Each structure stands twice: as structure tokens, then as C-alpha cells.
Coordinates of C-alpha atoms in Angstrom, one line a residue:
X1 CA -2.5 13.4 -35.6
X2 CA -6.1 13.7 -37.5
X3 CA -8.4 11.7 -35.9
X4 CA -10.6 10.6 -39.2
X5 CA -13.3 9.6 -36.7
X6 CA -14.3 12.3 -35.4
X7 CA -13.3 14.5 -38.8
X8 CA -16.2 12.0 -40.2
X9 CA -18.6 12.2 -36.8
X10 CA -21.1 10.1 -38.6
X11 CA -19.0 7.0 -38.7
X12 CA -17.8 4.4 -36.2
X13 CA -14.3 3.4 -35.5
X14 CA -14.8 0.4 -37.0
X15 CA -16.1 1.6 -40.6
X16 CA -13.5 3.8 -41.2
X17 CA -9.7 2.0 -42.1
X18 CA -6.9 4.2 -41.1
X19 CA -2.9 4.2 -42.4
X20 CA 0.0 6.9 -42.9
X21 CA 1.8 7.7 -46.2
X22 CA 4.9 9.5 -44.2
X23 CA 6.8 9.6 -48.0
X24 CA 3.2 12.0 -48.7
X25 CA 1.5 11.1 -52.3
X26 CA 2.2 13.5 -55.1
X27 CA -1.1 12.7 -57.9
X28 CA -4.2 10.5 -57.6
X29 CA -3.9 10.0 -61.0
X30 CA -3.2 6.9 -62.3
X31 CA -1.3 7.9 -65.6
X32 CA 1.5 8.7 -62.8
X33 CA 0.9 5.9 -60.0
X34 CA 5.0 4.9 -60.4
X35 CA 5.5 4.7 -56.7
X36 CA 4.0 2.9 -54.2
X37 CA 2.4 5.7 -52.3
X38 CA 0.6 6.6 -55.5
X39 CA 0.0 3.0 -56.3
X40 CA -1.7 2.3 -53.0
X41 CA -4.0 5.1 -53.5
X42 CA -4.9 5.0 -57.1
X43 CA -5.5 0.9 -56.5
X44 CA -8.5 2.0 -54.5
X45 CA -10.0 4.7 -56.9
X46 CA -8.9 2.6 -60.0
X47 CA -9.9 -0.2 -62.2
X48 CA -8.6 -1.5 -65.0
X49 CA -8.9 -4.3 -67.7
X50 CA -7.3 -7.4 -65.5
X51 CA -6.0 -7.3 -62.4
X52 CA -4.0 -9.9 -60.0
X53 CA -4.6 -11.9 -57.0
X54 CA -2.8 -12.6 -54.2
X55 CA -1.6 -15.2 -55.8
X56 CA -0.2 -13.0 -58.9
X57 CA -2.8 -14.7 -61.0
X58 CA -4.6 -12.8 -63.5
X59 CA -8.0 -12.4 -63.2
X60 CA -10.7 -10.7 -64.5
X61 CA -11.4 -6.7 -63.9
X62 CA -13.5 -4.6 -66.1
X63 CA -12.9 -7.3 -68.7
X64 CA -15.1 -10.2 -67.8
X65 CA -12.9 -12.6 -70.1
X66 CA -10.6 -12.5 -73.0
X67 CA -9.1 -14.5 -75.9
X68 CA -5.1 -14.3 -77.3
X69 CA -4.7 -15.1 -80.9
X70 CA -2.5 -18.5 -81.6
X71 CA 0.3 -16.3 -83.0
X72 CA 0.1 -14.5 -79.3
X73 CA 0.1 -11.0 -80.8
X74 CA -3.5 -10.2 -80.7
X75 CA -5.6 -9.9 -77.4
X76 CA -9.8 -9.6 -77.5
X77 CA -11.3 -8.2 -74.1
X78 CA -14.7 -8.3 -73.4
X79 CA -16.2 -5.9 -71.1
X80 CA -18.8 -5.6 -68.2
X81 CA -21.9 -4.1 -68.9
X82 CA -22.5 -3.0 -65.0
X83 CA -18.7 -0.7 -64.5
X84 CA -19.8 2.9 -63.6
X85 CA -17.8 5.9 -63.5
X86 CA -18.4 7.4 -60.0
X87 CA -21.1 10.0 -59.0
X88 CA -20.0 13.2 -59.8
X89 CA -22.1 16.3 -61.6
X90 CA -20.3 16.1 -65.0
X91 CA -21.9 13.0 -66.2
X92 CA -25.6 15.0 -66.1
X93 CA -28.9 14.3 -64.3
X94 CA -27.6 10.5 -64.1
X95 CA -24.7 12.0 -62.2
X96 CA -22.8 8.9 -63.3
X97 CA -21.9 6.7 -66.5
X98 CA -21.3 3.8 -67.7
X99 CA -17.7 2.5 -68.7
X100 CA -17.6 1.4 -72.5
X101 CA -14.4 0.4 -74.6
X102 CA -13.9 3.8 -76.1
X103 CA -12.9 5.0 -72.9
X104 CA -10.3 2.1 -72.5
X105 CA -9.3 3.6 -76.0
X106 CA -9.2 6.9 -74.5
X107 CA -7.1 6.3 -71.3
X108 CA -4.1 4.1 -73.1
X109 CA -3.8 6.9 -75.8
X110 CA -3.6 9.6 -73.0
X111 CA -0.6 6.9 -71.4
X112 CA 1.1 7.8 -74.8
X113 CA 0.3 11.3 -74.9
X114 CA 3.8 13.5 -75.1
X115 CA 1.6 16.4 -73.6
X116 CA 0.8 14.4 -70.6
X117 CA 4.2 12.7 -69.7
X118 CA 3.2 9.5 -68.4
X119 CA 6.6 7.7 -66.5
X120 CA 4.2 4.5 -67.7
X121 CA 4.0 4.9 -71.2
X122 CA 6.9 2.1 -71.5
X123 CA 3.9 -0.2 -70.8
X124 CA 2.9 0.2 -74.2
X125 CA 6.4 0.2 -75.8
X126 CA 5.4 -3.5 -77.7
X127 CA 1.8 -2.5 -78.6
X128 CA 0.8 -1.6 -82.3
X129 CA -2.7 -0.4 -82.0
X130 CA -5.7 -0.5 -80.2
X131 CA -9.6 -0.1 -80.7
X132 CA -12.7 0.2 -79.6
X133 CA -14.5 -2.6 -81.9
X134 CA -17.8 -1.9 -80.1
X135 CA -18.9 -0.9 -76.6
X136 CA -18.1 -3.9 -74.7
X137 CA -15.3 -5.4 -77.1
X138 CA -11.8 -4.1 -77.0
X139 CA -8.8 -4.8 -79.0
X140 CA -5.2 -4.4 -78.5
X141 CA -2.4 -5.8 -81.3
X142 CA 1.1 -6.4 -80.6
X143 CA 3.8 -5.7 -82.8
X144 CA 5.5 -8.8 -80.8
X145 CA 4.3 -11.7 -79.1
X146 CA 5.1 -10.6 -75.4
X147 CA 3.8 -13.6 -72.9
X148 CA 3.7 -11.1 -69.8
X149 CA 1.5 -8.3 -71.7
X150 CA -1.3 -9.3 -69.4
X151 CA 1.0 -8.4 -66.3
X152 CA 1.2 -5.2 -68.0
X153 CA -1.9 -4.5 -68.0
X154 CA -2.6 -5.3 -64.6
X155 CA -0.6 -1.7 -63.4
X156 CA -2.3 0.7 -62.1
X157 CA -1.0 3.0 -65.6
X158 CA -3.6 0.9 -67.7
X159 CA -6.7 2.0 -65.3
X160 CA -9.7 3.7 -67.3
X161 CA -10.5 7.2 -66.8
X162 CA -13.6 9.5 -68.1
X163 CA -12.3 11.5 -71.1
X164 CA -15.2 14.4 -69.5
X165 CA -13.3 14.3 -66.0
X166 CA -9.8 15.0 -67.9
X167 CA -11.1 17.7 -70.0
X168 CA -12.7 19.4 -67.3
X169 CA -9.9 19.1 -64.8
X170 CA -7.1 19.4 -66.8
X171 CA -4.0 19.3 -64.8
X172 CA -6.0 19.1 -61.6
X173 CA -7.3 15.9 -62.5
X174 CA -4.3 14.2 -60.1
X175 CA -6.2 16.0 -57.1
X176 CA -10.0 15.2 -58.6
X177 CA -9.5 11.4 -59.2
X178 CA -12.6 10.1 -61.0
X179 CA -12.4 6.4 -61.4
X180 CA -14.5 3.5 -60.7
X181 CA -13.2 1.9 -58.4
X182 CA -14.2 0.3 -54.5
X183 CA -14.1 3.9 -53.3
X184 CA -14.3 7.4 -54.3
X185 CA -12.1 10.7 -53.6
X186 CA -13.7 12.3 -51.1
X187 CA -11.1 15.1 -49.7
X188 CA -7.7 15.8 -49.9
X189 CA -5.8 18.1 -47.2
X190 CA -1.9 17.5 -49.2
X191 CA 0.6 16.8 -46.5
X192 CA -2.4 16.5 -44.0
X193 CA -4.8 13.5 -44.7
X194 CA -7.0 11.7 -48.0
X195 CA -10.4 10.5 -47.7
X196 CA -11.8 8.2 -49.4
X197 CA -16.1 7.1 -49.4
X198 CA -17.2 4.2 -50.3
X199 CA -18.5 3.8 -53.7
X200 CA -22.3 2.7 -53.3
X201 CA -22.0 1.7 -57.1
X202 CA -19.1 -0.7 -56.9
X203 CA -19.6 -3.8 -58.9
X204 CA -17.6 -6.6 -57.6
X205 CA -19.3 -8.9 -55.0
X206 CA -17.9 -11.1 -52.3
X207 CA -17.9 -15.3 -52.5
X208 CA -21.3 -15.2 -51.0
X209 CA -22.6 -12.2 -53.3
X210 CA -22.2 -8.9 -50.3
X211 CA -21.6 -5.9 -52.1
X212 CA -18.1 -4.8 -51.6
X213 CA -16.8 -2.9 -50.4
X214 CA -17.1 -3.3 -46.3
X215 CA -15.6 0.2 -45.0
X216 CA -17.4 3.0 -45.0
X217 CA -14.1 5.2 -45.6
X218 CA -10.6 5.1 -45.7
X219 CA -8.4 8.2 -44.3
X220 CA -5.1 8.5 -44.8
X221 CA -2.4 10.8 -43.1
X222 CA 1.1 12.1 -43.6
X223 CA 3.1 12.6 -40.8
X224 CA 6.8 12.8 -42.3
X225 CA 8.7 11.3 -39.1
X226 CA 8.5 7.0 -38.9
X227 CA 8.9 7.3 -35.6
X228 CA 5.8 9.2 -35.2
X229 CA 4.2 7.1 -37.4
X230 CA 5.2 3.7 -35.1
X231 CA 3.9 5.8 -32.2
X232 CA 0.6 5.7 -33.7
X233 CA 0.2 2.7 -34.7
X234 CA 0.9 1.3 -31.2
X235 CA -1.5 3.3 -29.5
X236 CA -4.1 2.6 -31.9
X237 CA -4.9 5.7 -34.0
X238 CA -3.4 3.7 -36.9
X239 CA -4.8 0.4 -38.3
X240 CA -2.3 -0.7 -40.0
X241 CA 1.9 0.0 -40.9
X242 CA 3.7 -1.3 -43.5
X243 CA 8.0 -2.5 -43.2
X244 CA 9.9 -1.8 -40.0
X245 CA 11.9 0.8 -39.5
X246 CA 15.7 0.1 -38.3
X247 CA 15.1 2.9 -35.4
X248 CA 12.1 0.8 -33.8
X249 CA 12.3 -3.0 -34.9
X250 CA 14.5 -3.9 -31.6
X251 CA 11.2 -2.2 -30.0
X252 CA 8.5 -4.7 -31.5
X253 CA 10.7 -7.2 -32.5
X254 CA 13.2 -10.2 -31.3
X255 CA 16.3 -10.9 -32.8
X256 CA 14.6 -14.3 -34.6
X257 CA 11.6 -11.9 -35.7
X258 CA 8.6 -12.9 -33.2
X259 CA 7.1 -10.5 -31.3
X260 CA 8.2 -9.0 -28.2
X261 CA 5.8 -9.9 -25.0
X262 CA 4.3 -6.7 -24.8
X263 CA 2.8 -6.6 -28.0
X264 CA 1.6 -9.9 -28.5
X265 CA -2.2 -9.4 -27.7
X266 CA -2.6 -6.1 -29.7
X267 CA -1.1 -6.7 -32.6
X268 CA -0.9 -9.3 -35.9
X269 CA 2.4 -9.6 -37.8
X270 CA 1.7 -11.0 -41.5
X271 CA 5.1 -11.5 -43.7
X272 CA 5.3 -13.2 -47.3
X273 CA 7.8 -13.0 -50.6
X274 CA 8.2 -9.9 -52.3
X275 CA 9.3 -9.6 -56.1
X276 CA 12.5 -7.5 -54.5
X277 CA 15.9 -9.1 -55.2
X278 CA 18.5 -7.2 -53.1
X279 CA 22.0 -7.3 -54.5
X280 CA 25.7 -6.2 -55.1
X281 CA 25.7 -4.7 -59.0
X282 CA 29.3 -5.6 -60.3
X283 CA 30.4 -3.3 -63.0
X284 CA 32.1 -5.4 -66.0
X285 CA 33.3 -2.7 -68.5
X286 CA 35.5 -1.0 -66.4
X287 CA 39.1 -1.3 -66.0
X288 CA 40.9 -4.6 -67.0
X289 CA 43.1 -4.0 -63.7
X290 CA 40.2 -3.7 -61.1
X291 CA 39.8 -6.9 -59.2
X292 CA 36.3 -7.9 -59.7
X293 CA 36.9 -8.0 -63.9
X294 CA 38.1 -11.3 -62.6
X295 CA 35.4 -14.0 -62.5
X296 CA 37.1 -15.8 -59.7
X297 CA 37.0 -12.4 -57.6
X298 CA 33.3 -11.9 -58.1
X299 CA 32.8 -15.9 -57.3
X300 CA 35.1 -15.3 -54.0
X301 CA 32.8 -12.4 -53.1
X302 CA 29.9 -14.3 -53.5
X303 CA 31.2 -17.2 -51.6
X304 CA 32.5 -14.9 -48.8
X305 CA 30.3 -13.5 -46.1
X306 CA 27.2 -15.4 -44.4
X307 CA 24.1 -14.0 -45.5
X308 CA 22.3 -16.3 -43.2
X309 CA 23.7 -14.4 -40.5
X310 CA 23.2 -11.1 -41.7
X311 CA 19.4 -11.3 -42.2
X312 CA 19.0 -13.2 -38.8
X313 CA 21.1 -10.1 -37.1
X314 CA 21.0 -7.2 -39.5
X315 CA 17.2 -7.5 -40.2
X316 CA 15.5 -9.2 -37.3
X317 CA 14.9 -12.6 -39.6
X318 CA 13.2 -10.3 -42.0
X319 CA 13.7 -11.6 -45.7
X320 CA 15.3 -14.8 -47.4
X321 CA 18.9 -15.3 -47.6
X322 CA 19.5 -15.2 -51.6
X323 CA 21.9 -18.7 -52.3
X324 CA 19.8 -19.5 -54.9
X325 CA 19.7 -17.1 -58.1
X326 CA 18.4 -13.7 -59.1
X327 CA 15.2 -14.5 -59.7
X328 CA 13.3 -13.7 -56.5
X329 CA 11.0 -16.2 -54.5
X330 CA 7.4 -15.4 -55.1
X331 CA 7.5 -16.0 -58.8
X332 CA 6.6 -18.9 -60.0
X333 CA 9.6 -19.5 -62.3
X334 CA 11.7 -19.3 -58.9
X335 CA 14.5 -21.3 -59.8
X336 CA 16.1 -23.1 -56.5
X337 CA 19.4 -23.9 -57.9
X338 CA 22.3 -24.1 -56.2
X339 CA 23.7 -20.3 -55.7
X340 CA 26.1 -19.0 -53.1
X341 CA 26.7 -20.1 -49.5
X342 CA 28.8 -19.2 -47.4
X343 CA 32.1 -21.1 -47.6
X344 CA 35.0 -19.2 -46.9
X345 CA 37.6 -21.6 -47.4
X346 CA 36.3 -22.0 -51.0
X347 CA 36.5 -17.9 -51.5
X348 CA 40.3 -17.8 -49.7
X349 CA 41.4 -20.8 -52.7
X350 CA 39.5 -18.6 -55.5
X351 CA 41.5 -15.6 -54.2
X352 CA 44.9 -17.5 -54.2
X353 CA 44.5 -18.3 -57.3
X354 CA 43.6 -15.1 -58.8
X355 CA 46.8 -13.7 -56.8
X356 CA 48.8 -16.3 -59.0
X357 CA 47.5 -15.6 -62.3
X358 CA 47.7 -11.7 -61.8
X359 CA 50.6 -11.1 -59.5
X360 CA 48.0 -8.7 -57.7
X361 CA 49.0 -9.4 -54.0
X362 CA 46.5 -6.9 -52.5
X363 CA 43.4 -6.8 -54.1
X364 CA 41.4 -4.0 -53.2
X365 CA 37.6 -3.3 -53.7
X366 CA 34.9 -0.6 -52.8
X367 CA 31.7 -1.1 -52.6
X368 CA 29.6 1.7 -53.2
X369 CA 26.3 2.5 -51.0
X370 CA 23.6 5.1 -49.4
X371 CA 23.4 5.3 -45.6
X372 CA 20.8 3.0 -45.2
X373 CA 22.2 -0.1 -46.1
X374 CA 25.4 1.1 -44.2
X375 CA 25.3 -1.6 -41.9
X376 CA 24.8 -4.9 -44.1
X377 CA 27.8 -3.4 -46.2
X378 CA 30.1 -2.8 -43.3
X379 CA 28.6 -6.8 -42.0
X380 CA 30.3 -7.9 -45.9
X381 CA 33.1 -5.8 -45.4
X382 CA 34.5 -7.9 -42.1
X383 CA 33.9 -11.0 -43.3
X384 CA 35.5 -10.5 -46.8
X385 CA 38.7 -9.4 -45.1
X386 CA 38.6 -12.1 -43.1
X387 CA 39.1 -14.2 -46.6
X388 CA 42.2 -11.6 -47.6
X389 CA 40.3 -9.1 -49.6
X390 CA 41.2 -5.3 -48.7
X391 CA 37.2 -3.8 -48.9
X392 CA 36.2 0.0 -49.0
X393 CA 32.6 1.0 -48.3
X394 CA 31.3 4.4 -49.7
X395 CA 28.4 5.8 -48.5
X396 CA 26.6 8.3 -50.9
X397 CA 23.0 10.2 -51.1
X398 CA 20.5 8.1 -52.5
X399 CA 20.5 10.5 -56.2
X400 CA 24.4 10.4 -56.5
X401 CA 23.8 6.4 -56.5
X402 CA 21.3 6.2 -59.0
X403 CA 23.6 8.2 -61.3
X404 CA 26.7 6.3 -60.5
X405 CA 24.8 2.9 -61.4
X406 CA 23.7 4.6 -64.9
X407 CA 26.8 6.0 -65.7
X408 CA 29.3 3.5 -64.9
X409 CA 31.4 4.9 -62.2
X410 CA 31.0 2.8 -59.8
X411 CA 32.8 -0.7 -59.8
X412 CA 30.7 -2.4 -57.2
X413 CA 27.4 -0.8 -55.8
X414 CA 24.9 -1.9 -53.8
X415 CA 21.1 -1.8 -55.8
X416 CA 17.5 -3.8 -55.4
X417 CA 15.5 -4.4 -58.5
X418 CA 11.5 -4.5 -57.6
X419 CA 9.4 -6.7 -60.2
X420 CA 7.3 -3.6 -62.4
X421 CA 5.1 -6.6 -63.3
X422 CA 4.6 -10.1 -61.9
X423 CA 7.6 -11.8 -64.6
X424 CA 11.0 -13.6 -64.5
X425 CA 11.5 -11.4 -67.6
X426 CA 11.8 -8.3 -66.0
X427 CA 14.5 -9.4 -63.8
X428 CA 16.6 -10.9 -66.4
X429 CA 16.5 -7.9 -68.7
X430 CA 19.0 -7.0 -66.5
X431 CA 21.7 -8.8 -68.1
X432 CA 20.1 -8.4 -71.9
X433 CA 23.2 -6.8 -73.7
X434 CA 21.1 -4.7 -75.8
X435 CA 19.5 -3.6 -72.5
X436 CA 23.2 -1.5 -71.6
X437 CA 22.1 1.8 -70.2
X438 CA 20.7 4.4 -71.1
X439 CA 18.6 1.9 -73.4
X440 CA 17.4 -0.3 -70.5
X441 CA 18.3 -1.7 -66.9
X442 CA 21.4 -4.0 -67.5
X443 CA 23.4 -1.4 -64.8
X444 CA 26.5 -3.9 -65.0
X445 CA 26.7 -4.5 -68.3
X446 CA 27.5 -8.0 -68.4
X447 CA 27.2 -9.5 -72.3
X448 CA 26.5 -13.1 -72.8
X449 CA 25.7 -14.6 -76.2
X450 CA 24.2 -18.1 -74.7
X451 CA 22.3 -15.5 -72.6
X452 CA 21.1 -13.3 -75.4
X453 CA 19.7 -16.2 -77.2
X454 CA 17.7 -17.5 -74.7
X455 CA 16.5 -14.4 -73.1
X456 CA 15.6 -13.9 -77.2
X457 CA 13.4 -17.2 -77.4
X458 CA 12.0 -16.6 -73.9
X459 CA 9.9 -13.3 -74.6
X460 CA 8.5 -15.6 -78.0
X461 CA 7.6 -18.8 -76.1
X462 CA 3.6 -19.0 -75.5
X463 CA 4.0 -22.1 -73.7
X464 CA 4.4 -20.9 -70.0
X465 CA 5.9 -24.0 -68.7
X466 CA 8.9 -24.0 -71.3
X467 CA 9.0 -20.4 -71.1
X468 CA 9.6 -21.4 -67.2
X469 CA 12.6 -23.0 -68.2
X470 CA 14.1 -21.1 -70.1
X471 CA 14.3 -18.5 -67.7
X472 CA 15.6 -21.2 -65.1
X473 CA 18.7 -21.9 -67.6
X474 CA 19.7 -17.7 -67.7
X475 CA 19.4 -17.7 -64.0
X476 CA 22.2 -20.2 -63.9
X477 CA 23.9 -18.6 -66.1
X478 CA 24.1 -15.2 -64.3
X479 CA 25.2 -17.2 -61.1
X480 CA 27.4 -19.0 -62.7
X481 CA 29.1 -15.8 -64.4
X482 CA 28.3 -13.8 -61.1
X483 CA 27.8 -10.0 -62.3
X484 CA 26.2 -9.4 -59.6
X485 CA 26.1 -10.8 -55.6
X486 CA 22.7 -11.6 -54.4
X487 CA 22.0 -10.9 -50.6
X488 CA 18.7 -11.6 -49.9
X489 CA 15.2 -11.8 -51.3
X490 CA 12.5 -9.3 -49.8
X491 CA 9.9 -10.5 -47.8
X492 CA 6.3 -7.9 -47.6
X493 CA 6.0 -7.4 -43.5
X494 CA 2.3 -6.3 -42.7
X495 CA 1.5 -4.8 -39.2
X496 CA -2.1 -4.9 -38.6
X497 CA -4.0 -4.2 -35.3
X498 CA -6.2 -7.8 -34.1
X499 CA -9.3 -6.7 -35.5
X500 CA -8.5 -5.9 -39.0
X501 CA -9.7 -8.9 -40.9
X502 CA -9.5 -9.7 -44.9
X503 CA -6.1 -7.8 -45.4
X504 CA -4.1 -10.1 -47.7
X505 CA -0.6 -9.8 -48.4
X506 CA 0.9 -10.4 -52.0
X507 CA 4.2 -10.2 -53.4
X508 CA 4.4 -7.0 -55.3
X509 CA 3.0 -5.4 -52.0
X510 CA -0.1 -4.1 -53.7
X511 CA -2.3 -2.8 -50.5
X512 CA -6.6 -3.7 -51.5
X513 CA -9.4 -2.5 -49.2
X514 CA -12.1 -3.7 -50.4
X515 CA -12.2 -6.8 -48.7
X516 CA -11.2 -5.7 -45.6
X517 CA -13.5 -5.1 -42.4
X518 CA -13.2 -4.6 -38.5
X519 CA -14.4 -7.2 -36.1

């Protein structure tokens, strides 16, 4: 373990804010922040037009304001005039520059750039141009009217970099980050630890007008093993751990989710919504004698194990039992219909009746999955042959999964979708029939033409309280058709030792320092 106190001798404990990336970080560049190990880190070197709160409100970023044409296709940032690049020997005797909109210009044409190979240039997909009208106004045009653009533009993909940096670089650019963000790259050991400095230039202030941000530094490690990683973290070294680990949640953790005696005085536990839907993915093209082609199979699924019980027992009380509909809690167009509880008696009657209209006495299902989500598939198992259906679990790698999803082998698979941006859209292009893989995410390929036309007017409709609505009605219409089986809706879990203050929690799990301090 690297101590990053005494690797930086000439700060305190308390200025320097310590975590582990055991999954490691593979660029510091935010053209490829797709996962949230990148993510994390790029957020703290980063800045971008907009960005979201807590709250998954946009707010301003770079841009101080903005305006959207009536017509919605046309959006009109303006920028700060006090956003500079970090200090770095490029930039000339200043050591440093300001940001202006040709570099915004710059850095979304690089996110489209074939050489580069952004995963994020899909951000873009719906954009028709962009300029630089002077140096503080920028202009992007849609080819679409798209009401969750400035979601978009929130992701880390959309951050401004210096075009000199990038040239200089080249392809070490993901390993000499240059941004403008709260903090600066400082050192990078890879599989060993990342330091970041504080960036004495940074121009966001606090409520009472403090310079942000607090820390001095923050040092990351990468030990591989969780277990390792827990160790830490209880004896201090770490300041913070993020999820729970199956091996060592009995450990910290009681079966209704409060804290075990031992750890109460050391340590702060801080859980909220995530935009993660866990679910059962139900293929619907397959074979017209495979029982879950059968709406009143899929229903009789749904209706047939207690995912109250399962979350309470399978995950220490950790996330929300999903009887409501796909959309996740912690958007705002949550819709808290009426889904699936668990009544069994009500799956056993759908089952009889499918047995009479097919003459299948024995229907038999397998549900495909990767060992870590062994246990709540062996938990559905039991209780679904408790209601008379014969169920197979398969475990499989991870990869082998993925490909089974996009290649429509596998009749019933377990999957989680995690919100890209901060929209009911993105969860209910799941189900858009012209969204069949390989040309987007609708893994089950359930077709709906009631569906279609909605999900059609939705991504039109400026008006956020009938585009609300809209998505409310396809909801019920994918529980009601039931392609898929929800099981729960993700919560964030925060670990945090007692004297880290100003560490928020948010429902796409984005991690910000620059409000957080040690008492």
C-alpha cells in the first residue's frame, strides 16, 4: 500500500483525499472516459460546456448560460471569460491560457475524428455542425430536435482540451491529461497510484465565494484484490470505498443493511438511487415453441419469485425492489405504476392456462448468467419451481454474455442497463424496433407499433412535462407486454471515513472532489 502522505511529505493527512481504482484506469483522456474508473478521473481534470448536480440538474460549466431555438434544434452557449488551461510549459512565458470557443470547436471535432476512435462519438450522432461564432459564443445545430442533448453534453466525452497539448502529446496525451479542471495531473505510476494537485487557477467558487477546490491533492491507488482494498479502508489508509463486495458485506453489514457494532463510530454509510435498472432480458424472436414467446409465461415469471426478499437477503437491503416499471428511480420521469409483485397464485393460474392453450405440460426455461449474479438467479430459480416451471441456470464469462445478448442465442439472460445520460429516453430505446441489434440496444427485440409511435413523438416534444408522460405511457406498455423481468433498481452505496465532509452522492454515481474537505 502507497502511503500518499508521506510520498507527498509536504502535506497533511487531512489535505490529501485518498481512494483505490482496483479495476486500474486505462487513459486520462477524456475522448475515452467510457468507464467509470476513467470517468471518475477525467471528472477531476475535466470541464466541459454544462455539467449536472446532484440533483441531475443542468447547470452551468464553462458555458455561463445558453439559449435553445423555439424549433429546439439550435443551441447558443456563452462562455466564461476566467476558464484557464492548466500550468504547463507549452502555453509560453504565461505557462497557461485561456479557454475560448475554438477550442470547444476543436475538442468535439477530435470526438468525431476516425483517427482517434472515440467509443463517445455516438454523442454527436444527432448534431449537424458546430462553430466557433466568436471567442466566448459557441454554436451547435441539430439535424433533430433531441430534448436530452444537454445531458449529452454533460459526459465527460464533451470536455475541452488544448489542441497544443494534443499535438504535442500525440498518443500520450491519455497519460499527460491537460484540462482545466479542479485539479491537475500531477504523476502517474500505472497499476501503482495517480496524483493529482490542486489547480491554484480553478474558477468555480463556493456559496460564500472560497476558492475551490479544498484538498491539496488527491492520490489514487490500484491494488487489484477487493479484499485488499476493504482492508484498507477499515484501517484508515483509504478515505473513501465505493459498492460492497459479496465477500465482505456480512463483515460491515447486517442483514437489513445498518451497520455492524464495530464499525459504527469510524465509519459513514451514504446510499441513494442510481440510474441502473437490473433485469431478466427475454428474447422474442426466437422459437415459436420456447415457453417465454408466450406472454402469459413472461407475466408468470414476473409475477413469480419475491423480489422483496431477495434484495433484503441476497443484497443486505441494498437497492429497490423493481414492481414498478423499467424506468429506474432517480429520474424524474419515474413512473410508479403498478408493476410486478410477488403473487404466486396469480403466476400458477397464468401457467395453467398457457398449459391448456399449448398442450406444453412441462415448460422448461434457462436463464442465462455470469457468476456473479449466480446467487439471485439460483434465489428465482426455487421459487419459480415452486409455481410449476422447470428452470435452468447457466452461468457463463462475462464476454460470452455480452455476445449471447447481441446475437440472439440466448432465450432469457440476465443484463443491467446504466443511464449514459440523465433520460427516460435512453432506457426506453431499449424496446425501439428500429433499435434491434447491431443498430442499437433493443437486446430482446420486442416490436410494438403503439410503442414506436410514442417513443417517435417523445424525442420531438420540447415540453418536458408532456415529454414526462409520454414516456410514463411506454413504460406501461413494456410491463404490460413484459419483454423483460425487472428485479431491482440500483441504489449508489458510499463508504466514507467520519471526517470526510462535502462528498455528495448522485444517481449516475459521478464521484466530485472539489467540494470535499477533512474535518
Amino acid at each position: 500500500m502507497y502511503s500518499c502522505t508521506k510520498q507527498t511529505s509536504k502535506f497533511t493527512d487531512r489535505q490529501v483525499f485518498r481512494y483505490n481504482e482496483h479495476s486500474n484506469i486505462t487513459s486520462l483522456d477524456p475522448a475515452f472516459a467510457k468507464d467509470q474508473r476513467n470517468i471518475w478521473a477525467v471528472n477531476q481534470l475535466f470541464n466541459g460546456l454544462v455539467q449536472l448536480d446532484d440533483s441531475l440538474q443542468i447547470q452551468p460549466d464553462i458555458a455561463k448560460k445558453w439559449s435553445i431555438s423555439e424549433d429546439g434544434k439550435t443551441y447558443k452557449f456563452t462562455l466564461r471569460n476566467d476558464v484557464k488551461f492548466h500550468k504547463h510549459s507549452l502555453f509560453g512565458k504565461d505557462s497557461t491560457r485561456s479557454v475560448i470557443a475554438t477550442d470547444f470547436k476543436y475538442s468535439l471535432d477530435r470526438l468525431l475524428s476516425k483517427k482517434v476512435a472515440s467509443p463517445g462519438g455516438w454523442v454527436l450522432q444527432n448534431v449537424k455542425n458546430f462553430k466557433a461564432e466568436n471567442d466566448s459564443i459557441f454554436t451547435i445545430n441539430l439535424k433533430q430536435a433531441f430534448p436530452p442533448f444537454l445531458g449529452l453534453l454533460a459526459m465527460k466525452y464533451c470536455s475541452v482540451v488544448p489542441k497544443e497539448a494534443v499535438d504535442y502529446f500525440g498518443n500520450s496525451f491519455r497519460a499527460n491529461p491537460i484540462g482545466t479542471g479542479a485539479f491537475q495531473f500531477k504523476l502517474w505510476v500505472e497499476n501503482t497510484k495517480l496524483v493529482f494537485r490542486k489547480n491554484l487557477l480553478y474558477f468555480e467558487k463556493d456559496i460564500k465565494g472560497n476558492n475551490l477546490p479544498y484538498l491539496e491533492a488527491v492520490a489514487i491507488t490500484f491494488l487489484p484484490d477487493k479484499q485488499s482494498e476493504y482492508l484498507q479502508f477499515i484501517q484508515g489508509n483509504l478515505d473513501f470505498m465505493k459498492s460492497l463486495d459479496a465477500s465482505y458485506k456480512d463483515d460491515i453489514l447486517n442483514i437489513d443493511g445498518s451497520f455492524k457494532k464495530k464499525h459504527i463510530d469510524k465509519i459513514v454509510k451514504k446510499t441513494g438511487a442510481y440510474l441502473n435498472t437490473e433485469y431478466l432480458g427475454i428474447y422474442l424472436d426466437g422459437s415459436d415453441e420456447y415457453p417465454t414467446k408466450s406472454k402469459l409465461i413472461r407475466k408468470a415469471i414476473n409475477y413469480g419469485f419475491d423480489r422483496v426478499k431477495m434484495i433484503k437477503f441476497l443484497r443486505n437491503g441494498i437497492g429497490i425492489p423493481a414492481t414498478s416499471g423499467f424506468i429506474p428511480k432517480g429520474l424524474p420521469s419515474f413512473n410508479n405504476q403498478k408493476g410486478y409483485s410477488y403473487q404466486p397464485e396469480k403466476a400458477r393460474a397464468l401457467i395453467t392456462k398457457y398449459i391448456k392453450e399449448t398442450g406444453d405440460k412441462n415448460p422448461e426455461i434457462t436463464i442465462t448468467t455470469n457468476g456473479n449474479y449466480l446467487d439471485l438467479c439460483e434465489f428465482i430459480q426455487r421459487q419459480l419451481q415452486n409455481i410449476g416451471l422447470q428452470i435452468k441456470v447457466d452461468v457463463i464469462p462475462p464476454s460470452t454474455l455480452r455476445q449471447g445478448k447481441a446475437n440472439g442465442k440466448l432465450p432469457v439472460f440476465r443484463a443491467s442497463w446504466i443511464a449514459d445520460y440523465p433520460d427516460a429516453e435512453n432506457y426506453l430505446s431499449l424496446f425501439y424496433s428500429e433499435n434491434f441489434i447491431p443498430n442499437g440496444p433493443n437486446y430482446t427485440h420486442f416490436k410494438n407499433d403503439k410503442f414506436d409511435a410514442l417513443y417517435e413523438e417523445s424525442i420531438k416534444e420540447v415540453d418536458i412535462k408532456k415529454r414526462y408522460k409520454l414516456y410514463q405511457k411506454m413504460d406501461s406498455i413494456i410491463i404490460e407486454e413484459a419483454p423483460i423481468v425487472p428485479l431491482y433498481y440500483d441504489e449508489v452505496i458510499r463508504f466514507s471515513q467520519k471526517n470526510i465532509q462535502g462528498l455528495g452522492i448522485n444517481p449516475i454515481d459521478m464521484l466530485h472532489l472539489k467540494n470535499v474537505y477533512k474535518n
